[in-house]
Coordinates of C-alpha atoms and ligand atoms in Angstrom, one line a residue:
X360 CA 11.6 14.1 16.6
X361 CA 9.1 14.6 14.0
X362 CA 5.5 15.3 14.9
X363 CA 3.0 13.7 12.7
X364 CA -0.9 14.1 12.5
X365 CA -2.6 10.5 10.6
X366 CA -6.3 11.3 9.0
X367 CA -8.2 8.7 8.5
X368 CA -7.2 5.5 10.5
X369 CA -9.2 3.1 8.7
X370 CA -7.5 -0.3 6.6
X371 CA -5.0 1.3 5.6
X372 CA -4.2 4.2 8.4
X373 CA -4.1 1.4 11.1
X374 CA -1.3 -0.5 8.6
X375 CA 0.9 2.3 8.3
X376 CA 0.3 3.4 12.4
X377 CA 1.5 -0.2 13.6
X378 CA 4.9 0.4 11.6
X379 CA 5.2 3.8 12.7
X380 CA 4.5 3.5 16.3
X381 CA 6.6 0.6 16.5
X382 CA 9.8 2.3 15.0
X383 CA 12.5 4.0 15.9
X384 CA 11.7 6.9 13.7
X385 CA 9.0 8.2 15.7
X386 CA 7.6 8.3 19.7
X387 CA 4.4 7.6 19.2
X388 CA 3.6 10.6 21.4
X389 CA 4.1 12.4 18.9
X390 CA 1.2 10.5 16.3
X391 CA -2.0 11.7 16.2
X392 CA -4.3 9.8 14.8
X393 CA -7.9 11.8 13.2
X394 CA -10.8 9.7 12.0
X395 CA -14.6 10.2 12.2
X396 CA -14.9 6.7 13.5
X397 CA -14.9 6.7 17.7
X398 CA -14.4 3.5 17.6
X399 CA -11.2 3.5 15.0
X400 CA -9.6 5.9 17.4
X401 CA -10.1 3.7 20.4
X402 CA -8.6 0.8 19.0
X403 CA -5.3 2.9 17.6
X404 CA -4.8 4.4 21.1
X405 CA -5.4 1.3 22.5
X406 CA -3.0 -0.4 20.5
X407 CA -0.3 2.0 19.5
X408 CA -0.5 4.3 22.1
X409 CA -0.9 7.5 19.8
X410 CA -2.8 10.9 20.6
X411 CA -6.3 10.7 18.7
X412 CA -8.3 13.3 18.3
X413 CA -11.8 13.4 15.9
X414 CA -10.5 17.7 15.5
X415 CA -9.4 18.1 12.3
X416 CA -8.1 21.5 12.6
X417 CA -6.0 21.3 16.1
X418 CA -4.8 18.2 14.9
X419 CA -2.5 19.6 12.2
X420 CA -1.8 22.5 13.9
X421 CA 2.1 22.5 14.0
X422 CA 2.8 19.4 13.2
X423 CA 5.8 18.8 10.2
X424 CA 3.9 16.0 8.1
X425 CA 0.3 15.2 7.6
X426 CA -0.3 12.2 6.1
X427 CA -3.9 11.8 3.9
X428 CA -5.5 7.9 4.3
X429 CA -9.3 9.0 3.6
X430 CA -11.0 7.5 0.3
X431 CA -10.7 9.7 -2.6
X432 CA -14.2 11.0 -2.4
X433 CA -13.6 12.3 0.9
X434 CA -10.2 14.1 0.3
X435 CA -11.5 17.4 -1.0
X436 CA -13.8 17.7 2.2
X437 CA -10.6 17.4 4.4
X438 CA -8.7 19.3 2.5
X439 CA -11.1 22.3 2.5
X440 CA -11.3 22.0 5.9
X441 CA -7.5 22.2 6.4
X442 CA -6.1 24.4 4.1
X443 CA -6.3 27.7 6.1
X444 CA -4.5 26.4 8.8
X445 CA -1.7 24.7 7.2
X446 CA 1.6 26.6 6.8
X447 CA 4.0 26.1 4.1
X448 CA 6.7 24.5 6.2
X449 CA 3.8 21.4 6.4
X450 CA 4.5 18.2 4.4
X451 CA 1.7 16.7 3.2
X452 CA 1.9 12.8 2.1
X453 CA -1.2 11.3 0.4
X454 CA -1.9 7.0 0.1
X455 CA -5.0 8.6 -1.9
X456 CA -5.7 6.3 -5.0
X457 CA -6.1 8.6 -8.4
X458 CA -5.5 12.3 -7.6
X459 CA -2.0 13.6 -8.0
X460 CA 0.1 15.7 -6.4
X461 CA -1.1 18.8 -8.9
X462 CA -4.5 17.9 -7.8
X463 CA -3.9 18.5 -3.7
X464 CA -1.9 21.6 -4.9
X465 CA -4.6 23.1 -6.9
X466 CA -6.0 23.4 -3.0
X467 CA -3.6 23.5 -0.8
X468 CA -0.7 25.3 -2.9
X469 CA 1.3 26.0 0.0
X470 CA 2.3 23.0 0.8
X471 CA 5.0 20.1 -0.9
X472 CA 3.5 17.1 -1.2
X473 CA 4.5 13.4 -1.9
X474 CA 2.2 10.8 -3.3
X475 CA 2.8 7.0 -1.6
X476 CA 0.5 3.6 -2.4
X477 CA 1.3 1.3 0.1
X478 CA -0.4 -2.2 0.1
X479 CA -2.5 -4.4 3.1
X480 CA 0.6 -6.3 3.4
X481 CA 1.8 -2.6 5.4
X482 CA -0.5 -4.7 8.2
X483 CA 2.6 -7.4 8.5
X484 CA 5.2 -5.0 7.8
X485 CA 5.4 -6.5 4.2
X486 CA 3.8 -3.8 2.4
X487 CA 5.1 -2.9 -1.4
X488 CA 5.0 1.3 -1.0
X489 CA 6.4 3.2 -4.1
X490 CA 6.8 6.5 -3.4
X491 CA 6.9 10.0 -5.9
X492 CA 7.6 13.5 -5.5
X493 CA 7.8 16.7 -7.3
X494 CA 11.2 18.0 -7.7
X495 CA 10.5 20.6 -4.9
X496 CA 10.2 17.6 -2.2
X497 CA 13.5 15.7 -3.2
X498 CA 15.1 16.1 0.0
X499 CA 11.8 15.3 1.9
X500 CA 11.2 11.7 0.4
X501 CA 14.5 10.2 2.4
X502 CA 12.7 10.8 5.4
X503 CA 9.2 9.4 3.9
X504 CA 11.3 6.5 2.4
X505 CA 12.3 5.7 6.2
X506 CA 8.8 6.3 7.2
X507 CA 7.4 4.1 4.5
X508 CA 10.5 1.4 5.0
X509 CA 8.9 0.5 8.7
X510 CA 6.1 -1.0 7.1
X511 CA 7.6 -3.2 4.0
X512 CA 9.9 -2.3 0.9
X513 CA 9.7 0.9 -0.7
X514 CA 10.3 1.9 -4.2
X515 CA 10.8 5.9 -5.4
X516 CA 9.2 6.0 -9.1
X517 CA 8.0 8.6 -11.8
X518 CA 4.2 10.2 -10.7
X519 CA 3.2 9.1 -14.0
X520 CA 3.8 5.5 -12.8
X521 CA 1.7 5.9 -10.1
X522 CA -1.8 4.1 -11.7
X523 CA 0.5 1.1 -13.0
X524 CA 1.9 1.2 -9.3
X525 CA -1.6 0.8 -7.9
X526 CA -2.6 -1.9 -10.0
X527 CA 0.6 -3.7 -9.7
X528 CA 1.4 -3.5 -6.2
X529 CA -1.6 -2.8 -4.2
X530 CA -4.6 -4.4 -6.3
X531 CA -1.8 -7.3 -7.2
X532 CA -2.2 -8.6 -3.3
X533 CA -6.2 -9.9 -4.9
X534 CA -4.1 -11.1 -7.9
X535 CA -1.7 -13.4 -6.4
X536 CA -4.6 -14.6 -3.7
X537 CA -7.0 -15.5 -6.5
X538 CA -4.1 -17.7 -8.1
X539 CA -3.5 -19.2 -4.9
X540 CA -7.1 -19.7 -4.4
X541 CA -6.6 -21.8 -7.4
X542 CA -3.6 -23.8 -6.2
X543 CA -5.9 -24.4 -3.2
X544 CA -9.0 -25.9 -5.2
X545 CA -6.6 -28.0 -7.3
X546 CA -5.5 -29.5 -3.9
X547 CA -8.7 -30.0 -3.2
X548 CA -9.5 -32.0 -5.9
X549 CA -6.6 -34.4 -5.2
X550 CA -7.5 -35.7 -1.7
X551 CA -6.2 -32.5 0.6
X552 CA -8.6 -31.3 3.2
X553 CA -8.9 -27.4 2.5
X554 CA -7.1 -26.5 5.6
X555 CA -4.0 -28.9 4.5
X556 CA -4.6 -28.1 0.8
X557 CA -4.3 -23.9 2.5
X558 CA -1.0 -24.6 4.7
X559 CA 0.7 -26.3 1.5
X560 CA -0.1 -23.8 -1.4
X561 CA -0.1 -20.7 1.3
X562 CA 4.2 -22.0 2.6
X563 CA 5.0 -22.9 -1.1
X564 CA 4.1 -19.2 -2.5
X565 CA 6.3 -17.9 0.4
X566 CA 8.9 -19.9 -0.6
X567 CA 8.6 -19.5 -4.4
X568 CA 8.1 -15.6 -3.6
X569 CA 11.4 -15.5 -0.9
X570 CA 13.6 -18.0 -4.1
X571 CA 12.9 -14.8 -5.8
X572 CA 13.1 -12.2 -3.5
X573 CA 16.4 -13.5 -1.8
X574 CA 18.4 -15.1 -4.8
X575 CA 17.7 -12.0 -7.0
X576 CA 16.8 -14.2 -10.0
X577 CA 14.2 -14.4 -13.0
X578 CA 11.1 -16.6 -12.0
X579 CA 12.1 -18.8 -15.2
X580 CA 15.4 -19.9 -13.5
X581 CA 13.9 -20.8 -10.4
X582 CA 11.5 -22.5 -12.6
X583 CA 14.2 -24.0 -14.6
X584 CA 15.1 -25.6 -11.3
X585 CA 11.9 -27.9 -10.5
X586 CA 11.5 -28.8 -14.1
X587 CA 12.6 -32.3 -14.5
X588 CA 12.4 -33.1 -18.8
X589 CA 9.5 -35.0 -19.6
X590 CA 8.2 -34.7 -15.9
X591 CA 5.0 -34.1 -13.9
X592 CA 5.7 -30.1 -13.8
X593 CA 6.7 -29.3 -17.5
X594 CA 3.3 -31.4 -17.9
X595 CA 1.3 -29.1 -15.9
X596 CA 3.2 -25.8 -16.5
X597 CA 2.7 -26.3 -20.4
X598 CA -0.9 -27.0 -19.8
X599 CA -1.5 -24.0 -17.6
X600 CA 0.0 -21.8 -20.9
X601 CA -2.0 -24.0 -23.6
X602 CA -4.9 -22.7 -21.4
X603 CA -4.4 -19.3 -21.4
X604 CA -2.0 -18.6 -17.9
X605 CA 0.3 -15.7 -18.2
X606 CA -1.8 -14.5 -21.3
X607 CA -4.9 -13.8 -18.9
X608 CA -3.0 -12.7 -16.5
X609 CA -1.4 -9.7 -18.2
X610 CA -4.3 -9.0 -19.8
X611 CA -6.5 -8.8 -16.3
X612 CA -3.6 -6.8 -15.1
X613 CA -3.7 -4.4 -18.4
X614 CA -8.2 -4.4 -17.8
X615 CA -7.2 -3.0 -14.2
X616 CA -4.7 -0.6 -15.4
X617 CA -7.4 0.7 -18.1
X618 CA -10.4 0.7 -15.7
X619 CA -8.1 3.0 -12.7
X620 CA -7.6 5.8 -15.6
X621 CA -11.0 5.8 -16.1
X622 CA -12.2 6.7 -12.1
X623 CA -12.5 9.9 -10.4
Ligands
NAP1031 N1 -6.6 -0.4 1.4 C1 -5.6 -0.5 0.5 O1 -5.1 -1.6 0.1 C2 -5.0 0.8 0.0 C3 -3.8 0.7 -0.7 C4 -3.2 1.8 -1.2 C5 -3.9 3.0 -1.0 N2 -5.1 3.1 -0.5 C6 -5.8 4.4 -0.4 O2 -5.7 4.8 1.0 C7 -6.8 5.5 1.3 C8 -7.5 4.9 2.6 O3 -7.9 3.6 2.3 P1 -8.6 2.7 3.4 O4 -8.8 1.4 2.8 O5 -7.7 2.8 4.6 O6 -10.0 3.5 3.6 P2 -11.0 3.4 4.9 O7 -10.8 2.0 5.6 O8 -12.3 3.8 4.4 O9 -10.4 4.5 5.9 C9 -10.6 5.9 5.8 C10 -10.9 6.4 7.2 O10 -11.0 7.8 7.1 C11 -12.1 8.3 7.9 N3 -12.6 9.6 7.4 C12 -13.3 9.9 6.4 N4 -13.5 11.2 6.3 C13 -12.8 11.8 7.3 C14 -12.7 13.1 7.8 N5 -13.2 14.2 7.2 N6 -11.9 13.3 8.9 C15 -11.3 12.2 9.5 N7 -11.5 11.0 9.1 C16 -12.2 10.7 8.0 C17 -13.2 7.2 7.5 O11 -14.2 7.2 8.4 P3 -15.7 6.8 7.9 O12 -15.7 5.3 7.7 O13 -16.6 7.2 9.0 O14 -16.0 7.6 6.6 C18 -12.3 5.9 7.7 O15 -12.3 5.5 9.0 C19 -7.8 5.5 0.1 O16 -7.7 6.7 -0.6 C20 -7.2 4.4 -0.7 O17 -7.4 4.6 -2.1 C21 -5.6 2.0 0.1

């Protein structure tokens, strides 16, 4: 089995251990978790039984893939630290928002590596992760699709798609949750307590997102399907649009995209 070193087991770290240690793919004897935090490292070892350690350099010390889940600002100063003791048999996967795969090789040159952005859903295994390599780590990414497949669905795509990914996939979880803060309020203001007004709008998006998910079909069919003519949700559908719906919506999606080719 493949032996894996983790740094940085913060949000996002702890999301992808909990699929990892869980699987078959991997004993989690053979994780090792690395973070600054004591008290992160307690609660992964503690939960997921995996090796922590807060040594960065013993830690990836023959292992076969090192994955990177520190905020971009911190990436160079792991890197530095690591890049003398990392062979060139050593995969390195990043979940680093912004810097590419040329980036991490400008430092560690050695090394393949393959770029992943995962989302929070990775904490109940329903994380959206796409996935891109160079062409030297083709035959790595089945093994970081299976990896990555433990916490959610995976998607391989271009590197160049991998700001649209991010804005799509792993800011779009505080998209949809604004909307269905909205569904909520709405409720509200009909007579629902917020708690009922929550359990209604939270097992409807489920089931309007699982329609889609499961049947394979355009939104507008499903749509089509709860649109009686003349009735109560043409009336509020058309209103949403006359009011600006899926034109603020792509173009808070297209302000996102501009603002994450803008940060460093
Ligand atoms: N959260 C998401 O939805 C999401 C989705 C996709 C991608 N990402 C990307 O994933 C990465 C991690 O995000 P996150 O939300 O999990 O961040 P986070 O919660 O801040 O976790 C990072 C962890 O790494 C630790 N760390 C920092 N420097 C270290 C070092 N030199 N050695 C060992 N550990 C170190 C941090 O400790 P300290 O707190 O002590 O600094 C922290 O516990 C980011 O680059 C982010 O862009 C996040």
């Amino acid at each position: 089995m493949a032996k894996i070193t983790i740094i940085g087991v913060g949000n996002l770290g702890k999301s992808i251990l909990s699929g990892l240690a869980g699987s078959d793919l991997l004993d989690p004897k053979d994780i090792t978790a690395v973070d600054t935090s004591k008290y992160n490292l307690k609660e992964v070892n503690e939960q997921f039984g995996v090796s922590v350690s807060q040594d960065l350099i013993s830690s990836v010390k023959g292992v076969q893939w090192v994955i990177l889940c520190v905020q971009p600002r911190q990436l160079d100063v792991v890197l530095q630290e690591i890049k003398d003791v990392l062979t060139s048999t050593q995969l390195l996967i990043s979940t680093v928002t912004g810097t590419s795969i040329d980036e991490i090789n400008s430092v560690v040159p050695q090394n393949k590596v393959i770029r992943v952005m995962p989302n929070t859903g990775a904490s109940k295994k329903l994380s959206m992760t796409c996935i891109s390599a160079n062409k030297n780590a083709k035959k790595e990414l089945e093994f970081v699709e299976k990896m990555f497949n433990t916490i959610g669905e995976t998607l391989v795509i271009e590197e160049r798609l991998m700001q649209a990914a991010t804005v799509l996939g792993a800011s779009g979880i505080a998209f949809f949750l604004r909307f269905l803060r909205a569904m909520i309020q709405g409720g509200i203001q009909m007579g629902f307590h917020p708690h009922e007004a929550q359990i209604i709008a939270v097992q409807t998006a489920i089931g309007a997102a699982t329609l889609v998910a499961e049947n394979g079909t355009h939104p507008e069919r499903e749509i089509d399907k709860v649109t009686t003519p003349q009735g109560c949700t043409i009336a509020g559908l058309n209103e949403m649009e006359h009011q600006g719906l899926s034109s603020s919506v792509i173009k808070g999606v297209m302000a996102s995209y501009e603002k994450i080719n803008t940060i460093k």
